[in-house]
PDB file of C-alpha atoms in Angstrom:
ATOM      1  CA  TYR T  96      61.140 -76.560 -26.996  1.00 91.00           C
ATOM      2  CA  ASP T  97      63.282 -73.641 -25.558  1.00 90.00           C
ATOM      3  CA  GLY T  98      61.903 -69.938 -25.094  1.00 90.00           C
ATOM      4  CA  ASN T  99      64.687 -69.706 -27.951  1.00 92.00           C
ATOM      5  CA  ARG T 100      64.245 -68.014 -31.292  1.00 94.00           C
ATOM      6  CA  ILE T 101      67.984 -68.486 -32.302  1.00 93.00           C
ATOM      7  CA  ALA T 102      68.491 -70.867 -34.304  1.00 93.00           C
ATOM      8  CA  THR T 103      72.017 -73.049 -34.872  1.00 90.00           C
ATOM      9  CA  ILE T 104      71.992 -74.008 -39.070  1.00 89.00           C
ATOM     10  CA  HIS T 105      74.201 -76.465 -41.094  1.00 86.00           C
ATOM     11  CA  ALA T 106      75.047 -75.509 -44.675  1.00 83.00           C
ATOM     12  CA  VAL T 107      76.113 -79.257 -47.027  1.00 78.00           C
ATOM     13  CA  VAL T 108      78.271 -77.930 -49.982  1.00 79.00           C
ATOM     14  CA  GLU T 109      76.870 -79.570 -53.352  1.00 73.00           C
ATOM     15  CA  ARG T 110      79.390 -82.569 -54.457  1.00 66.00           C
ATOM     16  CA  GLY T 111      78.784 -81.241 -57.420  1.00 69.00           C
ATOM     17  CA  GLY T 112      80.612 -78.093 -57.536  1.00 68.00           C
ATOM     18  CA  LEU T 113      84.038 -78.849 -56.142  1.00 75.00           C
ATOM     19  CA  ALA T 114      86.065 -79.842 -59.479  1.00 68.00           C
ATOM     20  CA  PHE T 115      87.566 -82.715 -57.524  1.00 78.00           C
ATOM     21  CA  SER T 116      86.539 -85.756 -55.672  1.00 79.00           C
ATOM     22  CA  GLY T 117      89.377 -84.902 -53.076  1.00 84.00           C
ATOM     23  CA  ASP T 118      87.731 -80.888 -52.433  1.00 88.00           C
ATOM     24  CA  VAL T 119      85.801 -80.990 -49.042  1.00 87.00           C
ATOM     25  CA  ILE T 120      84.357 -77.586 -47.865  1.00 88.00           C
ATOM     26  CA  THR T 121      82.281 -77.732 -44.888  1.00 88.00           C
ATOM     27  CA  ILE T 122      80.994 -74.539 -42.740  1.00 89.00           C
ATOM     28  CA  ALA T 123      80.080 -73.986 -39.667  1.00 90.00           C
ATOM     29  CA  GLY T 124      79.170 -70.780 -37.687  1.00 90.00           C
ATOM     30  CA  LEU T 125      75.642 -70.077 -39.611  1.00 89.00           C
ATOM     31  CA  THR T 126      72.625 -68.921 -37.625  1.00 92.00           C
ATOM     32  CA  GLY T 127      69.381 -67.518 -37.506  1.00 93.00           C
ATOM     33  CA  THR T 128      66.687 -66.671 -35.926  1.00 95.00           C
ATOM     34  CA  PHE T 129      63.439 -68.099 -36.225  1.00 96.00           C
ATOM     35  CA  ASP T 130      59.611 -66.150 -36.704  1.00 93.00           C
ATOM     36  CA  ASN T 131      58.772 -66.603 -33.234  1.00 95.00           C
ATOM     37  CA  GLU T 132      59.816 -69.094 -30.495  1.00 94.00           C
ATOM     38  CA  ASP T 133      56.849 -71.271 -30.687  1.00 95.00           C
ATOM     39  CA  ALA T 134      56.495 -75.176 -31.357  1.00 95.00           C
ATOM     40  CA  GLY T 135      55.720 -76.016 -34.685  1.00 96.00           C
ATOM     41  CA  VAL T 136      55.819 -77.136 -37.966  1.00 95.00           C
ATOM     42  CA  ASP T 137      58.096 -76.645 -41.366  1.00 94.00           C
ATOM     43  CA  LYS T 138      58.089 -73.292 -39.535  1.00 96.00           C
ATOM     44  CA  THR T 139      61.112 -70.112 -40.858  1.00 95.00           C
ATOM     45  CA  VAL T 140      63.833 -69.255 -40.042  1.00 95.00           C
ATOM     46  CA  THR T 141      65.729 -66.311 -41.309  1.00 93.00           C
ATOM     47  CA  VAL T 142      69.864 -66.217 -41.815  1.00 91.00           C
ATOM     48  CA  THR T 143      71.991 -64.626 -39.478  1.00 89.00           C
ATOM     49  CA  VAL T 144      72.991 -61.550 -42.630  1.00 86.00           C
ATOM     50  CA  GLY T 145      75.646 -59.002 -42.356  1.00 84.00           C
ATOM     51  CA  ALA T 146      76.154 -55.094 -44.731  1.00 79.00           C
ATOM     52  CA  ASP T 147      77.392 -57.363 -47.460  1.00 78.00           C
ATOM     53  CA  GLY T 148      73.929 -59.181 -47.103  1.00 74.00           C
ATOM     54  CA  LYS T 149      75.882 -62.679 -47.667  1.00 79.00           C
ATOM     55  CA  PRO T 150      75.887 -65.452 -44.010  1.00 86.00           C
ATOM     56  CA  ALA T 151      77.481 -63.522 -41.245  1.00 85.00           C
ATOM     57  CA  GLY T 152      79.618 -65.200 -38.343  1.00 85.00           C
ATOM     58  CA  VAL T 153      80.567 -68.133 -40.310  1.00 88.00           C
ATOM     59  CA  THR T 154      83.791 -70.236 -40.981  1.00 88.00           C
ATOM     60  CA  VAL T 155      85.030 -71.602 -43.610  1.00 89.00           C
ATOM     61  CA  GLY T 156      87.413 -74.756 -44.032  1.00 91.00           C
ATOM     62  CA  GLY T 157      88.271 -77.984 -45.259  1.00 89.00           C
ATOM     63  CA  THR T 158      90.711 -79.566 -48.697  1.00 90.00           C
ATOM     64  CA  ASN T 159      91.514 -76.420 -51.006  1.00 89.00           C
ATOM     65  CA  PHE T 160      88.485 -74.299 -49.882  1.00 88.00           C
ATOM     66  CA  GLU T 161      90.395 -70.924 -50.708  1.00 89.00           C
ATOM     67  CA  HIS T 162      89.841 -72.015 -54.495  1.00 86.00           C
ATOM     68  CA  TYR T 163      86.797 -71.552 -54.378  1.00 84.00           C
ATOM     69  CA  ASP T 164      83.595 -68.761 -53.725  1.00 83.00           C
ATOM     70  CA  ILE T 165      81.233 -69.691 -51.925  1.00 81.00           C
ATOM     71  CA  SER T 166      77.994 -68.599 -52.503  1.00 79.00           C
ATOM     72  CA  TYR T 167      74.350 -69.481 -50.627  1.00 79.00           C
ATOM     73  CA  SER T 168      71.098 -70.204 -51.972  1.00 77.00           C
ATOM     74  CA  ALA T 169      68.215 -69.085 -50.336  1.00 81.00           C
ATOM     75  CA  THR T 170      69.000 -66.926 -46.314  1.00 85.00           C
ATOM     76  CA  THR T 171      65.288 -68.936 -45.453  1.00 89.00           C
ATOM     77  CA  VAL T 172      65.080 -71.408 -43.853  1.00 90.00           C
ATOM     78  CA  LYS T 173      62.235 -74.325 -43.031  1.00 92.00           C
ATOM     79  CA  ALA T 174      63.093 -76.175 -39.953  1.00 94.00           C
ATOM     80  CA  THR T 175      60.706 -77.574 -36.750  1.00 95.00           C
ATOM     81  CA  ILE T 176      60.374 -76.489 -33.219  1.00 95.00           C
ATOM     82  CA  HIS T 177      59.781 -79.940 -30.699  1.00 95.00           C
ATOM     83  CA  LYS T 178      57.204 -79.092 -28.120  1.00 94.00           C
ATOM     84  CA  ALA T 179      59.755 -79.441 -25.179  1.00 93.00           C
ATOM     85  CA  VAL T 180      58.432 -83.032 -22.901  1.00 95.00           C
ATOM     86  CA  ALA T 181      57.715 -81.367 -19.337  1.00 95.00           C
ATOM     87  CA  LYS T 182      58.760 -84.114 -15.733  1.00 95.00           C
ATOM     88  CA  ILE T 183      57.528 -82.933 -12.548  1.00 96.00           C
ATOM     89  CA  THR T 184      61.512 -83.757 -10.964  1.00 95.00           C
ATOM     90  CA  THR T 185      60.024 -82.353  -7.521  1.00 97.00           C
ATOM     91  CA  PRO T 186      56.181 -82.816  -6.548  1.00 97.00           C
ATOM     92  CA  PRO T 187      53.984 -79.994  -4.358  1.00 97.00           C
ATOM     93  CA  ALA T 188      54.487 -82.178  -0.984  1.00 97.00           C
ATOM     94  CA  VAL T 189      51.386 -83.011   1.557  1.00 97.00           C
ATOM     95  CA  ALA T 190      50.906 -79.668   4.066  1.00 97.00           C
ATOM     96  CA  SER T 191      51.535 -80.393   7.529  1.00 97.00           C
ATOM     97  CA  LEU T 192      47.310 -78.865   9.319  1.00 98.00           C
ATOM     98  CA  THR T 193      45.139 -78.782  12.036  1.00 96.00           C
ATOM     99  CA  TYR T 194      42.794 -77.043  12.260  1.00 93.00           C
ATOM    100  CA  ASN T 195      41.883 -73.188  13.405  1.00 90.00           C
ATOM    101  CA  GLY T 196      39.774 -72.352  11.464  1.00 88.00           C
ATOM    102  CA  SER T 197      41.534 -70.708   8.337  1.00 95.00           C
ATOM    103  CA  ALA T 198      41.597 -71.621   4.720  1.00 97.00           C
ATOM    104  CA  GLN T 199      45.009 -73.735   4.243  1.00 98.00           C
ATOM    105  CA  ALA T 200      47.130 -74.349   1.158  1.00 98.00           C
ATOM    106  CA  LEU T 201      46.272 -77.773   0.865  1.00 98.00           C
ATOM    107  CA  LEU T 202      49.612 -78.488  -0.440  1.00 98.00           C
ATOM    108  CA  ASP T 203      52.764 -77.142   0.855  1.00 97.00           C
ATOM    109  CA  THR T 204      54.453 -76.383  -2.925  1.00 96.00           C
ATOM    110  CA  ALA T 205      57.553 -74.317  -2.360  1.00 95.00           C
ATOM    111  CA  ALA T 206      60.573 -77.110  -2.782  1.00 95.00           C
ATOM    112  CA  VAL T 207      58.618 -77.926  -6.432  1.00 95.00           C
ATOM    113  CA  VAL T 208      61.152 -78.176  -9.204  1.00 96.00           C
ATOM    114  CA  ILE T 209      59.639 -78.739 -13.339  1.00 94.00           C
ATOM    115  CA  ASP T 210      62.256 -78.924 -16.159  1.00 92.00           C
ATOM    116  CA  PRO T 211      61.382 -77.260 -18.195  1.00 88.00           C
ATOM    117  CA  ASN T 212      60.911 -73.846 -15.236  1.00 87.00           C
ATOM    118  CA  THR T 213      59.092 -72.224 -17.851  1.00 87.00           C
ATOM    119  CA  ALA T 214      55.682 -75.082 -17.550  1.00 90.00           C
ATOM    120  CA  GLN T 215      53.770 -74.276 -14.827  1.00 92.00           C
ATOM    121  CA  LEU T 216      51.224 -77.174 -12.435  1.00 95.00           C
ATOM    122  CA  GLU T 217      48.007 -76.543 -12.183  1.00 97.00           C
ATOM    123  CA  TYR T 218      45.274 -78.395  -9.391  1.00 98.00           C
ATOM    124  CA  ALA T 219      42.352 -78.954  -8.888  1.00 98.00           C
ATOM    125  CA  LEU T 220      40.564 -81.357  -6.009  1.00 97.00           C
ATOM    126  CA  SER T 221      38.853 -83.836  -8.360  1.00 96.00           C
ATOM    127  CA  GLU T 222      40.570 -86.018 -11.255  1.00 95.00           C
ATOM    128  CA  ASN T 223      37.912 -83.726 -14.288  1.00 93.00           C
ATOM    129  CA  GLY T 224      37.464 -80.931 -12.098  1.00 92.00           C
ATOM    130  CA  GLU T 225      38.815 -76.897 -12.825  1.00 94.00           C
ATOM    131  CA  TYR T 226      42.321 -76.565 -12.459  1.00 97.00           C
ATOM    132  CA  SER T 227      43.565 -74.169 -12.394  1.00 96.00           C
ATOM    133  CA  ILE T 228      47.711 -72.375 -11.113  1.00 96.00           C
ATOM    134  CA  ASP T 229      46.042 -71.931  -7.649  1.00 97.00           C
ATOM    135  CA  ILE T 230      47.022 -74.292  -5.054  1.00 97.00           C
ATOM    136  CA  PRO T 231      43.656 -75.999  -3.523  1.00 97.00           C
ATOM    137  CA  GLU T 232      42.704 -74.668   0.510  1.00 98.00           C
ATOM    138  CA  GLY T 233      40.823 -76.630   2.837  1.00 98.00           C
ATOM    139  CA  THR T 234      39.604 -74.787   6.205  1.00 97.00           C
ATOM    140  CA  ASP T 235      37.310 -78.032   8.034  1.00 95.00           C
ATOM    141  CA  ALA T 236      39.285 -80.982   9.277  1.00 96.00           C
ATOM    142  CA  GLY T 237      39.045 -83.938   7.337  1.00 97.00           C
ATOM    143  CA  SER T 238      40.187 -85.697   4.115  1.00 98.00           C
ATOM    144  CA  TYR T 239      40.804 -83.981   0.941  1.00 98.00           C
ATOM    145  CA  ARG T 240      41.964 -85.598  -2.466  1.00 98.00           C
ATOM    146  CA  VAL T 241      44.599 -82.828  -4.576  1.00 98.00           C
ATOM    147  CA  TRP T 242      44.803 -83.688  -7.777  1.00 98.00           C
ATOM    148  CA  TYR T 243      47.580 -81.904 -10.546  1.00 98.00           C
ATOM    149  CA  ARG T 244      49.280 -81.776 -13.739  1.00 97.00           C
ATOM    150  CA  VAL T 245      51.761 -79.960 -15.940  1.00 96.00           C
ATOM    151  CA  ARG T 246      48.550 -78.759 -19.258  1.00 91.00           C
ATOM    152  CA  GLU T 247      50.053 -79.939 -22.117  1.00 91.00           C
ATOM    153  CA  THR T 248      50.724 -76.605 -24.559  1.00 91.00           C
ATOM    154  CA  ASN T 249      51.879 -75.421 -27.617  1.00 92.00           C
ATOM    155  CA  ASN T 250      54.768 -75.189 -26.152  1.00 93.00           C
ATOM    156  CA  TYR T 251      54.800 -78.245 -23.857  1.00 92.00           C
ATOM    157  CA  ILE T 252      53.529 -81.748 -23.963  1.00 95.00           C
ATOM    158  CA  GLY T 253      52.083 -82.415 -20.221  1.00 95.00           C
ATOM    159  CA  VAL T 254      51.621 -84.662 -17.314  1.00 96.00           C
ATOM    160  CA  ALA T 255      49.000 -86.594 -16.550  1.00 96.00           C
ATOM    161  CA  ALA T 256      46.964 -85.278 -13.535  1.00 96.00           C
ATOM    162  CA  VAL T 257      48.296 -87.860 -10.009  1.00 96.00           C
ATOM    163  CA  SER T 258      46.636 -87.894  -7.460  1.00 97.00           C
ATOM    164  CA  VAL T 259      47.405 -86.977  -2.796  1.00 97.00           C
ATOM    165  CA  ASP T 260      45.271 -87.532  -0.263  1.00 98.00           C
ATOM    166  CA  VAL T 261      45.639 -84.561   2.326  1.00 98.00           C
ATOM    167  CA  THR T 262      44.212 -84.323   6.000  1.00 98.00           C
ATOM    168  CA  ILE T 263      43.373 -81.627   8.509  1.00 98.00           C
ATOM    169  CA  LYS T 264      43.605 -82.934  11.562  1.00 97.00           C
ATOM    170  CA  LYS T 265      41.426 -82.173  14.304  1.00 93.00           C
ATOM    171  CA  LYS T 266      42.725 -79.541  16.550  1.00 87.00           C
ATOM    172  CA  PRO T 267      42.932 -80.646  19.898  1.00 84.00           C
ATOM    173  CA  VAL T 268      40.330 -78.509  22.652  1.00 80.00           C
ATOM    174  CA  SER T 269      40.876 -78.453  26.249  1.00 78.00           C
ATOM    175  CA  ALA T 270      38.270 -76.316  26.573  1.00 82.00           C
ATOM    176  CA  THR T 271      37.757 -74.044  29.364  1.00 84.00           C
ATOM    177  CA  ILE T 272      32.957 -73.293  29.671  1.00 86.00           C
ATOM    178  CA  THR T 273      31.437 -70.201  32.082  1.00 85.00           C
ATOM    179  CA  LEU T 274      27.521 -69.827  32.553  1.00 86.00           C
ATOM    180  CA  ASP T 275      26.609 -66.623  32.001  1.00 86.00           C
ATOM    181  CA  GLN T 276      25.100 -67.585  35.689  1.00 87.00           C
ATOM    182  CA  ASP T 277      25.125 -70.307  37.553  1.00 85.00           C
ATOM    183  CA  SER T 278      23.217 -69.151  41.346  1.00 88.00           C
ATOM    184  CA  PHE T 279      19.073 -69.397  40.953  1.00 87.00           C
ATOM    185  CA  VAL T 280      15.961 -69.876  43.020  1.00 88.00           C
ATOM    186  CA  TYR T 281      13.613 -71.606  42.825  1.00 89.00           C
ATOM    187  CA  ASP T 282      10.476 -70.662  40.882  1.00 89.00           C
ATOM    188  CA  GLY T 283       9.386 -73.986  39.176  1.00 88.00           C
ATOM    189  CA  ALA T 284      10.368 -73.059  36.211  1.00 91.00           C
ATOM    190  CA  ALA T 285      13.765 -74.109  33.994  1.00 89.00           C
ATOM    191  CA  LYS T 286      16.933 -72.920  34.060  1.00 85.00           C
ATOM    192  CA  THR T 287      18.506 -72.272  31.066  1.00 84.00           C
ATOM    193  CA  PRO T 288      22.159 -70.233  31.074  1.00 88.00           C
ATOM    194  CA  THR T 289      24.163 -69.102  27.784  1.00 88.00           C
ATOM    195  CA  VAL T 290      27.779 -71.759  27.832  1.00 89.00           C
ATOM    196  CA  THR T 291      30.525 -69.825  26.677  1.00 89.00           C
ATOM    197  CA  LEU T 292      33.611 -72.485  25.478  1.00 89.00           C
ATOM    198  CA  CYS T 293      36.841 -70.597  25.393  1.00 88.00           C
ATOM    199  CA  GLU T 294      40.405 -72.241  24.645  1.00 83.00           C
ATOM    200  CA  ALA T 295      43.455 -72.115  26.694  1.00 79.00           C
ATOM    201  CA  ASP T 296      44.826 -69.252  25.416  1.00 80.00           C
ATOM    202  CA  GLY T 297      40.971 -67.564  26.177  1.00 82.00           C
ATOM    203  CA  THR T 298      40.211 -67.697  22.284  1.00 84.00           C
ATOM    204  CA  LEU T 299      36.455 -68.070  22.271  1.00 85.00           C
ATOM    205  CA  ILE T 300      34.904 -71.139  20.470  1.00 84.00           C
ATOM    206  CA  PRO T 301      32.260 -70.143  18.171  1.00 84.00           C
ATOM    207  CA  ASP T 302      28.833 -72.043  19.568  1.00 83.00           C
ATOM    208  CA  ASP T 303      28.083 -73.952  15.931  1.00 81.00           C
ATOM    209  CA  GLU T 304      31.221 -76.279  17.099  1.00 79.00           C
ATOM    210  CA  TYR T 305      29.967 -77.991  19.815  1.00 78.00           C
ATOM    211  CA  THR T 306      26.673 -78.837  21.307  1.00 80.00           C
ATOM    212  CA  VAL T 307      24.922 -78.740  25.101  1.00 76.00           C
ATOM    213  CA  GLY T 308      23.750 -81.299  27.298  1.00 71.00           C
TER     214      GLY T 308
END
């Protein structure tokens, strides 16, 4: 399978049709078209014919071929298109990630090479999970295992799923602590100021990402 409907046809002249044992007839240039481009067995190929109804673009040669009038038994033949064997030549790379509070693609697929290039990678977060052509994402810092494969289809023999481990590293933070009030007059009651943490660039750190003791 290569997505092409064009077929090269090989014609054989039956020995019984030749007058002398030394005569040889070769036929080249026969072409035809499959009924569709998909892989399959015993598919119909229609021979390309000219305006005269005879195969077009044919070159006849050999020994004493000019003494013969060539006819063809049929203008359709049967042939098989085998499935293409998919190969992952360059696999996806593990992305270098640090927590930023947003969902991030766990794999870098910019350099992926698959043969044939019309095959597609599918991804999942577990070996038997739901696969998709969408690259899995992660938000929280931690470890992830990503599986990828080429699924077998009507036209491709696939590639079995393999896994890679990906880590989203914790983001180093140099925090600035701010209190909404840092001075109180004693009245016997406990005081609980509101604490705010910001990164060095002023980005507010969500209060569910730290504890105050």
